[in-house]
Structure formats: C-alpha cells, structure tokens
GROMACS .gro file of C-alpha atoms in nm:
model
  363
    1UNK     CA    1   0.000   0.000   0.000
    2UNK     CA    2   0.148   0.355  -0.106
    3UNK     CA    3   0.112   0.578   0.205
    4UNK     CA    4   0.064   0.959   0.143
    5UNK     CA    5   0.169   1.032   0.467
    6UNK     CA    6   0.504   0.848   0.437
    7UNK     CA    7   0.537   0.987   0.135
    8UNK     CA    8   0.529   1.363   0.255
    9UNK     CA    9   0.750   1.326   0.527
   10UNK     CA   10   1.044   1.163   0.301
   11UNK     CA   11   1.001   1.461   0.058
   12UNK     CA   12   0.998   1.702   0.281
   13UNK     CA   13   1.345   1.605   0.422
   14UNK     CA   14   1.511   1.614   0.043
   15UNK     CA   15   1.377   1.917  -0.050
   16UNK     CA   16   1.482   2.101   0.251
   17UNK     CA   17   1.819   1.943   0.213
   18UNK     CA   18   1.817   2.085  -0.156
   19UNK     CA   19   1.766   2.411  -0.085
   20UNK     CA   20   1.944   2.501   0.260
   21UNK     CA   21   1.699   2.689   0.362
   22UNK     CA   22   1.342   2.674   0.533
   23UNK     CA   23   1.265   3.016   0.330
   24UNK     CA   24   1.368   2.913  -0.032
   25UNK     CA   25   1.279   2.658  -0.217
   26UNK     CA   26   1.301   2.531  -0.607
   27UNK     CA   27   1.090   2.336  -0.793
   28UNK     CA   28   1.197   1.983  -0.794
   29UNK     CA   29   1.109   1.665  -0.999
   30UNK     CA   30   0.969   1.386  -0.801
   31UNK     CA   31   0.707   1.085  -0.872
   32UNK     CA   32   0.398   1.135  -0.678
   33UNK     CA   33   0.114   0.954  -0.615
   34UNK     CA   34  -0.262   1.126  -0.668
   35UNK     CA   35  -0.524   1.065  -0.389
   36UNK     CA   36  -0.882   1.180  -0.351
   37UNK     CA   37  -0.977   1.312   0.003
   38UNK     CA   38  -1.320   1.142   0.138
   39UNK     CA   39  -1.472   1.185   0.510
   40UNK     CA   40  -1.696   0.877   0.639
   41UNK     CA   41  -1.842   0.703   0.932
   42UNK     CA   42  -1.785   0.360   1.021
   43UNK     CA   43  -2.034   0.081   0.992
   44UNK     CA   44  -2.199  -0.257   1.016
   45UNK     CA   45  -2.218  -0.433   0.747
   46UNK     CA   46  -2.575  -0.472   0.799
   47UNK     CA   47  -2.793  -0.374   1.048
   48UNK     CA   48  -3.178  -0.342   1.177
   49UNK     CA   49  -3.362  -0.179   1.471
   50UNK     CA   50  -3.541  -0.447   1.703
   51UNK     CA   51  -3.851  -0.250   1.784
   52UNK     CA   52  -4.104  -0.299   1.995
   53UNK     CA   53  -4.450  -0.463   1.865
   54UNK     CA   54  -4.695  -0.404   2.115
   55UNK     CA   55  -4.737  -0.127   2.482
   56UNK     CA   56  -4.661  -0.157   2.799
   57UNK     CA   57  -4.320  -0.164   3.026
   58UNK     CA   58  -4.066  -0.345   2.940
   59UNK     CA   59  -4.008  -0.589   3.252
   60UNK     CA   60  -3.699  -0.797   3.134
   61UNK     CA   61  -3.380  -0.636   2.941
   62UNK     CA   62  -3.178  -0.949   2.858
   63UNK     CA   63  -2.856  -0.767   2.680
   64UNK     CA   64  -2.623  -0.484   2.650
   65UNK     CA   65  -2.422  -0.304   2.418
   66UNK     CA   66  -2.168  -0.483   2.282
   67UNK     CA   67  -2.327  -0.839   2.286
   68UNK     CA   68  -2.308  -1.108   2.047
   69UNK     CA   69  -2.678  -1.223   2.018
   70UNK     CA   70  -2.829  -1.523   1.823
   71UNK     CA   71  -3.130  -1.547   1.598
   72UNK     CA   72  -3.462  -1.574   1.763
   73UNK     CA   73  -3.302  -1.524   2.104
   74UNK     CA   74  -3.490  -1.364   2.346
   75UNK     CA   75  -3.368  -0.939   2.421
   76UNK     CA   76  -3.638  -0.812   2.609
   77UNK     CA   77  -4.025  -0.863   2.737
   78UNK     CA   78  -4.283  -0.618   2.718
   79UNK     CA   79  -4.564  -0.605   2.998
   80UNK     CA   80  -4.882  -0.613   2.804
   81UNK     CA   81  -5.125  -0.824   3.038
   82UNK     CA   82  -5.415  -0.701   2.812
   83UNK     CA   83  -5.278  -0.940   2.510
   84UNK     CA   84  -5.212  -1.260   2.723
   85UNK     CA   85  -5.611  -1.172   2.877
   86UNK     CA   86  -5.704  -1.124   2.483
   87UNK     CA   87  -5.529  -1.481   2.391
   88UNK     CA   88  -5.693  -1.645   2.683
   89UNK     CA   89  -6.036  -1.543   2.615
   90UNK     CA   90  -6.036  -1.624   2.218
   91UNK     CA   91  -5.908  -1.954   2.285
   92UNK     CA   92  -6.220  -2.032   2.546
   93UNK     CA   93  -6.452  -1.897   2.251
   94UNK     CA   94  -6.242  -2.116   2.022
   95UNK     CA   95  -6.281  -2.405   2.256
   96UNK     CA   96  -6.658  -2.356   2.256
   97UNK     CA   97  -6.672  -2.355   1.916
   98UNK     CA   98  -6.520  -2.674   1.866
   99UNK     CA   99  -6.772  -2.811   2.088
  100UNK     CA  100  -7.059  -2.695   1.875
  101UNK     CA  101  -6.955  -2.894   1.574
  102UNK     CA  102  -6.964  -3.231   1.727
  103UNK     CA  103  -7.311  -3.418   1.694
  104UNK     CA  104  -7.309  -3.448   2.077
  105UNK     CA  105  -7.378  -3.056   2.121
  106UNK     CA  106  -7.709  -2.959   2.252
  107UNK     CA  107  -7.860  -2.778   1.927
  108UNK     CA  108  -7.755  -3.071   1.703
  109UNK     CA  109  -7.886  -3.336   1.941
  110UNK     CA  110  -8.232  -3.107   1.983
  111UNK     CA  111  -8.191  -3.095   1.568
  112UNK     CA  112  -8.173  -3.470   1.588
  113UNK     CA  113  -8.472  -3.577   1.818
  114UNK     CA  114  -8.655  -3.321   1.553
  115UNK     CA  115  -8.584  -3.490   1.238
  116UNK     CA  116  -8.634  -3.888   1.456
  117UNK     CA  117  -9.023  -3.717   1.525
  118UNK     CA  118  -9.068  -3.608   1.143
  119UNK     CA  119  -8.923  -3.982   1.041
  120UNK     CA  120  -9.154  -4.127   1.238
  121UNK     CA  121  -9.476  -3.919   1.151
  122UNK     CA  122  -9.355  -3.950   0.814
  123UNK     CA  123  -9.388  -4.343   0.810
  124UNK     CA  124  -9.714  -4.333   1.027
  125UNK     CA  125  -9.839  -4.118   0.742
  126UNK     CA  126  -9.727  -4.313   0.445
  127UNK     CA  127  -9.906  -4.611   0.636
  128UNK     CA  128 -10.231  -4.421   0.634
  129UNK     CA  129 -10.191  -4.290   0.297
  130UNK     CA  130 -10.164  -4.643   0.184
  131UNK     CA  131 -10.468  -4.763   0.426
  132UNK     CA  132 -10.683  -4.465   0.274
  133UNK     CA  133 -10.616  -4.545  -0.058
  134UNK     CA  134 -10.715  -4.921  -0.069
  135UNK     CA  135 -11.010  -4.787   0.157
  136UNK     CA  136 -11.070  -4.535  -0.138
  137UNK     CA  137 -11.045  -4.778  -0.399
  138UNK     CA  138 -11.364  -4.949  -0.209
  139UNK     CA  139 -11.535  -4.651  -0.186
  140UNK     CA  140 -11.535  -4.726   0.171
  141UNK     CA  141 -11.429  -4.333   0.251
  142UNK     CA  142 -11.475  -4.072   0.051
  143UNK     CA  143 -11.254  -3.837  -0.187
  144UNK     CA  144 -11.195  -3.571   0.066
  145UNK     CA  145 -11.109  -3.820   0.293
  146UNK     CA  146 -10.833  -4.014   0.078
  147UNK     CA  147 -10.723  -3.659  -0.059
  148UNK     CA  148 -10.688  -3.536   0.316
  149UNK     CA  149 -10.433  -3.835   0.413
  150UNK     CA  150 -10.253  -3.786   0.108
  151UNK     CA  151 -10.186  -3.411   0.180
  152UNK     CA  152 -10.082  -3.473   0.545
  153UNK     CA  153  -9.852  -3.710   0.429
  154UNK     CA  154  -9.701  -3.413   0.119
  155UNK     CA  155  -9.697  -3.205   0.456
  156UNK     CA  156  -9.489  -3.493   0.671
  157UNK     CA  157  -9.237  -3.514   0.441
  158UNK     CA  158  -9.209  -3.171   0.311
  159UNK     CA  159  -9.075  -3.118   0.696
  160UNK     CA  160  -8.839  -3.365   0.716
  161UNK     CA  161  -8.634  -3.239   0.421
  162UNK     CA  162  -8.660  -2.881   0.584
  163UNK     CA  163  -8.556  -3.007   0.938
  164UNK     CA  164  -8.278  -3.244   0.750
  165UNK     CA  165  -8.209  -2.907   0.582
  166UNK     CA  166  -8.209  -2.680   0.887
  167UNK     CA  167  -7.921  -2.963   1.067
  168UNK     CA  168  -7.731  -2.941   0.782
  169UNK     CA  169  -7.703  -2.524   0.775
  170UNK     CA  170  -7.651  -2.577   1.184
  171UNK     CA  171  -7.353  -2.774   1.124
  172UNK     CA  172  -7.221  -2.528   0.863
  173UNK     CA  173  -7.264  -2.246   1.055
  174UNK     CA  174  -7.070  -2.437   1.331
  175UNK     CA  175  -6.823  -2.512   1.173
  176UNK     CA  176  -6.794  -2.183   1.004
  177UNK     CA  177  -6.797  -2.004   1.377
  178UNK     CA  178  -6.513  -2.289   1.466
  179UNK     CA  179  -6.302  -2.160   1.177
  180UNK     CA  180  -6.358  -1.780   1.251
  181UNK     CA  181  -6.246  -1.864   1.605
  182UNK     CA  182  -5.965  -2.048   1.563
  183UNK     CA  183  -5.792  -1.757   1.366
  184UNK     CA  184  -5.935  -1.483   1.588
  185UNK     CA  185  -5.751  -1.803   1.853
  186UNK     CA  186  -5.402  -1.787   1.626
  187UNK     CA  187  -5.410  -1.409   1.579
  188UNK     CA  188  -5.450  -1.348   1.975
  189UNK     CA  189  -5.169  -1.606   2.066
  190UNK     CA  190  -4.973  -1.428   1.823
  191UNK     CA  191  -5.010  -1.052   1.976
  192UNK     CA  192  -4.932  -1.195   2.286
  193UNK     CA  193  -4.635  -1.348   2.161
  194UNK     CA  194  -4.507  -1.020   2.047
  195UNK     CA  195  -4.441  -0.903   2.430
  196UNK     CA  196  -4.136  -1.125   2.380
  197UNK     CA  197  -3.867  -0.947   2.129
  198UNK     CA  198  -3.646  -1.178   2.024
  199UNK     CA  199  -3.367  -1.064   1.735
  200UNK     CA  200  -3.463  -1.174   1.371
  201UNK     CA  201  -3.098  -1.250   1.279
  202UNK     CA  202  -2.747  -1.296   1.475
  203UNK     CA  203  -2.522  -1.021   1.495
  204UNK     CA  204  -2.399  -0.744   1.796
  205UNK     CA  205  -2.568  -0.505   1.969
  206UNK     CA  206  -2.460  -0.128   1.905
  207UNK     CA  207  -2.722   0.072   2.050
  208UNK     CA  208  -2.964   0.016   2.343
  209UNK     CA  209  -3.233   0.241   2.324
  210UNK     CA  210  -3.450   0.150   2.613
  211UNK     CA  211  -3.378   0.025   2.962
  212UNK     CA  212  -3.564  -0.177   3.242
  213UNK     CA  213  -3.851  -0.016   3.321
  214UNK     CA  214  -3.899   0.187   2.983
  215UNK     CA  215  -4.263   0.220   2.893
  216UNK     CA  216  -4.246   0.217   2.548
  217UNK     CA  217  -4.537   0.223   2.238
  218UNK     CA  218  -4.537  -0.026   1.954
  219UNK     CA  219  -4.289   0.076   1.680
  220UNK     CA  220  -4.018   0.230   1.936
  221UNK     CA  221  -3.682   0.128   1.919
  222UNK     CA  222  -3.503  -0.090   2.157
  223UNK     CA  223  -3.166  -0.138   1.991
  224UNK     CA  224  -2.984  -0.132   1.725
  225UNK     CA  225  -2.783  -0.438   1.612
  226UNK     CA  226  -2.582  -0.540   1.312
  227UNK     CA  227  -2.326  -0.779   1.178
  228UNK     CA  228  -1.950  -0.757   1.372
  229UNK     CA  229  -1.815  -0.674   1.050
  230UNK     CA  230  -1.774  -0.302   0.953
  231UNK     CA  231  -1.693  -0.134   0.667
  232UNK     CA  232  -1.601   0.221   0.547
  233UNK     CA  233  -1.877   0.457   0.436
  234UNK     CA  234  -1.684   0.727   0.270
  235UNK     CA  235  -1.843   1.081   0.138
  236UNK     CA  236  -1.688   1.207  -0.190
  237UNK     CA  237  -1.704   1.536  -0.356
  238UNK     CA  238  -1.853   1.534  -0.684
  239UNK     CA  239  -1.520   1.616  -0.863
  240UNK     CA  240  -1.346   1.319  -0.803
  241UNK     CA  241  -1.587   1.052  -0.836
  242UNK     CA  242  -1.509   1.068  -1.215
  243UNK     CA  243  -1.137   0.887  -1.085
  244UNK     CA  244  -1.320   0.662  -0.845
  245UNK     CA  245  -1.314   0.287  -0.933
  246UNK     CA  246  -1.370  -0.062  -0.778
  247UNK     CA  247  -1.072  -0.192  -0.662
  248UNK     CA  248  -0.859   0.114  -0.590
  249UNK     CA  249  -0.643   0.145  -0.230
  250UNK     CA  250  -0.776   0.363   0.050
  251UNK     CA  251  -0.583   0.469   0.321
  252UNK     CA  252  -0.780   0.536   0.632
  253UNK     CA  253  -0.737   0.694   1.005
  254UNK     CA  254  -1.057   0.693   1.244
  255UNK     CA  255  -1.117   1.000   1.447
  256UNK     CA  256  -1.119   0.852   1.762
  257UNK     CA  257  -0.779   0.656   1.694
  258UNK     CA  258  -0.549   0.877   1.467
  259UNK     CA  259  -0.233   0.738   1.547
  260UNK     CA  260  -0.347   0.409   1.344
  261UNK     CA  261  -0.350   0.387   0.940
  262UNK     CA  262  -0.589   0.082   0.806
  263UNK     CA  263  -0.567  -0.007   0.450
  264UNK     CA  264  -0.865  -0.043   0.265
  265UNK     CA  265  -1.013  -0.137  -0.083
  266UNK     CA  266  -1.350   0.092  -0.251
  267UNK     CA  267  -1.646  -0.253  -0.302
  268UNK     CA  268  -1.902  -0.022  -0.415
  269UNK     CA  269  -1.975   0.284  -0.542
  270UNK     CA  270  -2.280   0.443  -0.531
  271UNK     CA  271  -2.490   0.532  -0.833
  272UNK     CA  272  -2.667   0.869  -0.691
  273UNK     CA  273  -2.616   1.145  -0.529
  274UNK     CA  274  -2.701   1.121  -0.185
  275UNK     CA  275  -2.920   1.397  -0.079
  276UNK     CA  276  -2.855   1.425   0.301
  277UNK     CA  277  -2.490   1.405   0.306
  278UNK     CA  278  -2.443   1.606  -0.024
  279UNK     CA  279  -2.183   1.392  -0.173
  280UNK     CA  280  -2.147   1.031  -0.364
  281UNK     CA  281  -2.128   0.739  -0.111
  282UNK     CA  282  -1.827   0.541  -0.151
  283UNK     CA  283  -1.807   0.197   0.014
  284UNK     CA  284  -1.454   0.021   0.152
  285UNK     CA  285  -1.385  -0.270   0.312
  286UNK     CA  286  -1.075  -0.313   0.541
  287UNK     CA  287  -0.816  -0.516   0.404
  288UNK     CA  288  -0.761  -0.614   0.785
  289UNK     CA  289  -1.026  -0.555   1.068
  290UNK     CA  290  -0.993  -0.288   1.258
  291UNK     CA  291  -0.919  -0.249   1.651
  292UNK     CA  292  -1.131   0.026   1.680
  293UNK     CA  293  -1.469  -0.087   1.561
  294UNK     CA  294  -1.743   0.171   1.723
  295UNK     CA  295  -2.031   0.175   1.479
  296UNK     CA  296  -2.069   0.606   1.354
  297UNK     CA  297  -1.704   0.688   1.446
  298UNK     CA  298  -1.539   0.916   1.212
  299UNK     CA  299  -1.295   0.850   0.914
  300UNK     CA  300  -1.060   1.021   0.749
  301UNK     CA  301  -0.931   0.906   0.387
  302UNK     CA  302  -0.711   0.881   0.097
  303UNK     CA  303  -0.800   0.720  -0.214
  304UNK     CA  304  -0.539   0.608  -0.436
  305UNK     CA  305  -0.636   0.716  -0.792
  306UNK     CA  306  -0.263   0.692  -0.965
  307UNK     CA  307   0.057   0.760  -0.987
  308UNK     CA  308   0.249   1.065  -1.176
  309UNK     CA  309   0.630   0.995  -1.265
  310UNK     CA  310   0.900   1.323  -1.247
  311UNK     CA  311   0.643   1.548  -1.105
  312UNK     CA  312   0.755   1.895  -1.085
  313UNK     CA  313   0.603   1.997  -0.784
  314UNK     CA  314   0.673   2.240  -0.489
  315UNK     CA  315   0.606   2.253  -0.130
  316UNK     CA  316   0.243   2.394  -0.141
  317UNK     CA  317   0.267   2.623   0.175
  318UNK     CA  318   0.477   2.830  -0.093
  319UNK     CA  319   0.196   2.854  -0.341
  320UNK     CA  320  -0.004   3.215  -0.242
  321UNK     CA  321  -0.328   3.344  -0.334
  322UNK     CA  322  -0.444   3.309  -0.675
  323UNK     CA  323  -0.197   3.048  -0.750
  324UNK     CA  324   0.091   3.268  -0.759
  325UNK     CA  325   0.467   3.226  -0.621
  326UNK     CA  326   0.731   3.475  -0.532
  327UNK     CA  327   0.985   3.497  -0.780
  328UNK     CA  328   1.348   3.557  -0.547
  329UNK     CA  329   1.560   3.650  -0.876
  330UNK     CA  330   1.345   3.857  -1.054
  331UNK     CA  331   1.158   4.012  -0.751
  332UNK     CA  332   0.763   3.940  -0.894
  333UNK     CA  333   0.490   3.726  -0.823
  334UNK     CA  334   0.420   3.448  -1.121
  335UNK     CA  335   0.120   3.314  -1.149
  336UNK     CA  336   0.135   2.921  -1.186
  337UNK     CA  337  -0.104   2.666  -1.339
  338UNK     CA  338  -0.181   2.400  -1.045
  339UNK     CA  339  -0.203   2.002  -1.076
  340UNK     CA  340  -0.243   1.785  -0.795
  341UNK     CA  341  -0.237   1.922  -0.434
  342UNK     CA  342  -0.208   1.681  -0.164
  343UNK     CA  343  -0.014   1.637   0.117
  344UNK     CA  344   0.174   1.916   0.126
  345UNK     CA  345   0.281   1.929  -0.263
  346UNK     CA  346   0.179   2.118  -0.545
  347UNK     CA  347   0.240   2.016  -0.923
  348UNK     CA  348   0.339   2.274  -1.088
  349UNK     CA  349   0.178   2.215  -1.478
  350UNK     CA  350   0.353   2.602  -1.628
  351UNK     CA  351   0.418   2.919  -1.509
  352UNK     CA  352   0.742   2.792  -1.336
  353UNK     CA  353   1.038   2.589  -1.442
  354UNK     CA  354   1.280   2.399  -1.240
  355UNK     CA  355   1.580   2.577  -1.104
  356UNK     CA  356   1.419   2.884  -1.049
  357UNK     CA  357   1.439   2.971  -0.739
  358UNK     CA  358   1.074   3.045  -0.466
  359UNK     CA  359   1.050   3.222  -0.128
  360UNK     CA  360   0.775   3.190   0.095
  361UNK     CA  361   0.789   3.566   0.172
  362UNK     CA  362   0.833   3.898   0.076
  363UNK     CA  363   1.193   3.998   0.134
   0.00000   0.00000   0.00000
C-alpha cells in the first residue's frame, strides 16, 4: 500500500536538504502519487432496529451493548397483560366452538330428536296414505277423505327435508364459527407473543435504546444491532468521483484513533447522489479488521487514484493566493497553473520551471 503520509515526510526532508533553507525553495522533480480526500463514518455491514411490537413496560432487558446475540433469542419482554387476557379469552370462545360442531352438542342433538319425530310421523303417514287409498279404492271413505291423508302425508315429508335441511345449515354455521375462532384463537396467541422481542438475525448489539422499566409504544426502538463486520462509508465530492473505481487502495485513520492507518479497498460505489450528506457514497472494506470498531465513528481518507512519474512539484505552503509564487531573482509574483495538491505538494503544470528559485515571503 502507497502511504501519502510516508510519502510527505520523506520529501519534505530532500527538498529542505536541496535548498538550505526553510525560506527558499526550487521546484523539484519527483514521482507522486494522486489521492482523492473522502470523510466517512464507520459501519456494520448490515444492520436493523429491534422495535417494539406491542405497549406496555418493558419488565426484562436481557442484553447490552456490545453483545453477540443469536437469531430468535430472546432481548427483552414487554408487559402487556391485556394481550395474554385477549389470547386467553379467544381460545375459550375457540374451545366452545369446537364443541358446537360435534353431533353431541345440545342444538344438534335437539336438531336430531326433531328430524327422529318427522321420520316417524312420516312413516305413520305413508301407512295411512296407503290404508286410505285401498279404503278409497272401495269406496269405503270418501274423496276428501283419501285426498286429506294424502296431503298430510305431502306435509310430513315436506318437513323432514326442511328439518334435514335446517341440521345441515346448523352444522355449517358451526363449523364456520369454529373456523372464525380459531384464527381470531391464532391471531390473539400471536399478539401476545409479540411481548417477547427476540432478534430476527445474529449479529452485535450497538445501540440500546431503552432500559428496564422503559414504557415504550409499539414501533419504538429498543436497539440497534448489526453484523461484527464493519466497513467504510466514505463521502466524496462530486469532482473526483469521475477517478473513483472498484478496486482502488484507500488509506484510512478513524477519528477517535489517529495514530493508526488501516488499509482499505473501494467494493461499491454508489450510483446517486445522496441527498442528506451532499456527496457520492463510496463503500470500503478493510483489508484487515480494525481495533477500533465503534459503529458512527469518524474516518478520514485517501483514495489512491494513480501515480504521476518526475512530477515537478513544490512545497504547497509556498503557493499564495491566486496560485501565484514569489519569484526571489526577478523580484515578482508568477502566477502558476496547479495540478495535484495533496499532502503538502503542489504540481506545478507552467508558469514555473525547475531551477528557479521560490520564497515563501516577501523579502
């Protein structure tokens, strides 16, 4: 990995060795390398918010930042005796229901005894339908007679098929209430399961929201947890994203932990423009994990873009405004055209020629 910061502190001691002086300087030819300055925040490779599904207080807090949790363990319980009531209750009315479909309930047995009456009447009728018409064919009764019998019997078994009818809409309509109360059953059992919040995947816990005690409202969030792993989230100005590639070396210093350079490599670059941060989101893995791992500390870094070979460059505290140098022999300010700045160098693309001779001030 090419390190800019190595890299300025070797020049620096050859081109004050050059020149003799911390006043004077001359432009010098020197391979540099080009870098593109990003700010960032570190972060989890992935990460959710474990929030909480259902109100009340929260009456068990089983982790703190920092800890490794598994998937579908248990974090934290939410005191909601209303839900566990709710579950109770819908499976009683479930249990009922269940009840009501079996041919031992009390309005299917009373539908029963019903339809064993009709069957009966019905054959005591279709005996004396059958008596009254051999009675009829003797003219031993009369028409209205035999007509009589034979509508009592229509009427006998006209009920039967509505009372047979009538069981078979009970039943349905049992059955149908069953079915409405087991889900009403399943949907209760599962509100009351959501007092329990237990983590959807594995992964550490970053940020605790809430503590024991908390009353908190559905949708609040208890913590925040995410993968171990972190990554680089780097904010780029819009003028150098057209150098930007997959691939290319970062070097990076967090904020909290300047002393220590990680190397890096860009994975991804985004697409759009992000609107909140005002820049192009560049992402970079470590090439090693870091020690300091705190999810949202700052980041400073360099991305390697290239390398320019017998640079003629000058120290850039000697570059004034309006990109102009002092002249020492001819006593003038020349204006310059500017390359690459970084680190402390300036190439210098015309207005100045090596040997010619630069002072930071005025004499």
């Amino acid at each position: 990995m090419k390190n800019a910061y190595l890299l300025a502190t070797m020049a620096a001691s050859v081109l004050a060795s050059c020149t003799g002086t911390v006043n004077e300087a001359k432009p010098q030819r020197r391979d540099i390398l080009e870098w593109v300055f990003a700010s960032g925040t570190l972060q989890a490779e992935t990460q959710y918010n474990l929030t909480a599904q259902t109100e009340g207080y929260l009456v068990a807090v089983n982790f703190k930042e920092g800890d490794i949790v598994g998937k579908n363990e248990v974090l934290a319980i939410v005191g909601n005796d209303e839900n566990l009531i709710n579950a109770q209750g819908a499976e009683e009315l479930h249990q009922m229901a269940t009840q009501n479909t079996r041919t031992s309930s009390p309005a299917l047995q009373e539908m029963e005894a019903k339809i064993d009456a009709a069957t009966a009447k019905l054959e005591q009728d279709t005996r004396q339908s059958e008596r009254f018409a051999r009675l009829h064919q003797s003219n031993s009764i009369s028409t209205a007679e035999y007509e009589g019998a034979q509508l009592t019997l229509a009427n006998s078994r006209s009920n039967l098929t509505a009372l047979k009818k009538q069981y078979e809409q009970l039943r349905f309509s049992a059955r149908q209430s069953e079915m409405a109360q087991r889900y009403a059953a399943r949907v209760s059992l599962m509100l009351s399961g959501q007092n329990k919040l237990a983590a959807p995947a594995a992964g550490k816990v970053y940020i605790r929201n809430k503590q024991l005690g908390d009353y908190v409202s559905k949708g609040d969030i208890i913590a925040t947890i995410g993968s171990p792993e972190v990554y680089a989230r780097l904010n780029v100005d819009e003028s150098g994203m057209p150098k930007l590639k997959v691939g290319q070396e970062v070097v990076l210093r967090v904020g909290a932990d300047k002393d220590i350079v990680y190397d890096a490599t860009i994975a991804q670059i985004s697409p759009a423009f992000d609107e909140v941060s005002r820049s192009f989101i560049v992402k970079a893995h470590f090439n090693h994990a870091p020690t300091f791992h705190i999810m949202g500390s700052q980041l400073e870094a360099n991305i390697f873009i290239g390398e320019i070979k017998a640079a003629l460059v000058i120290p850039s505290d000697y570059l004034r405004y309006g990109n102009k140098v002092w002249l020492k022999d001819e006593q003038r300010l020349a204006t310059i055209k500017p390359g690459i700045i970084n680190n402390g160098w300036v190439q210098i693309l015309s207005g100045l020629q090596a040997g010619q001779t630069i002072v930071k001030e005025d004499p």
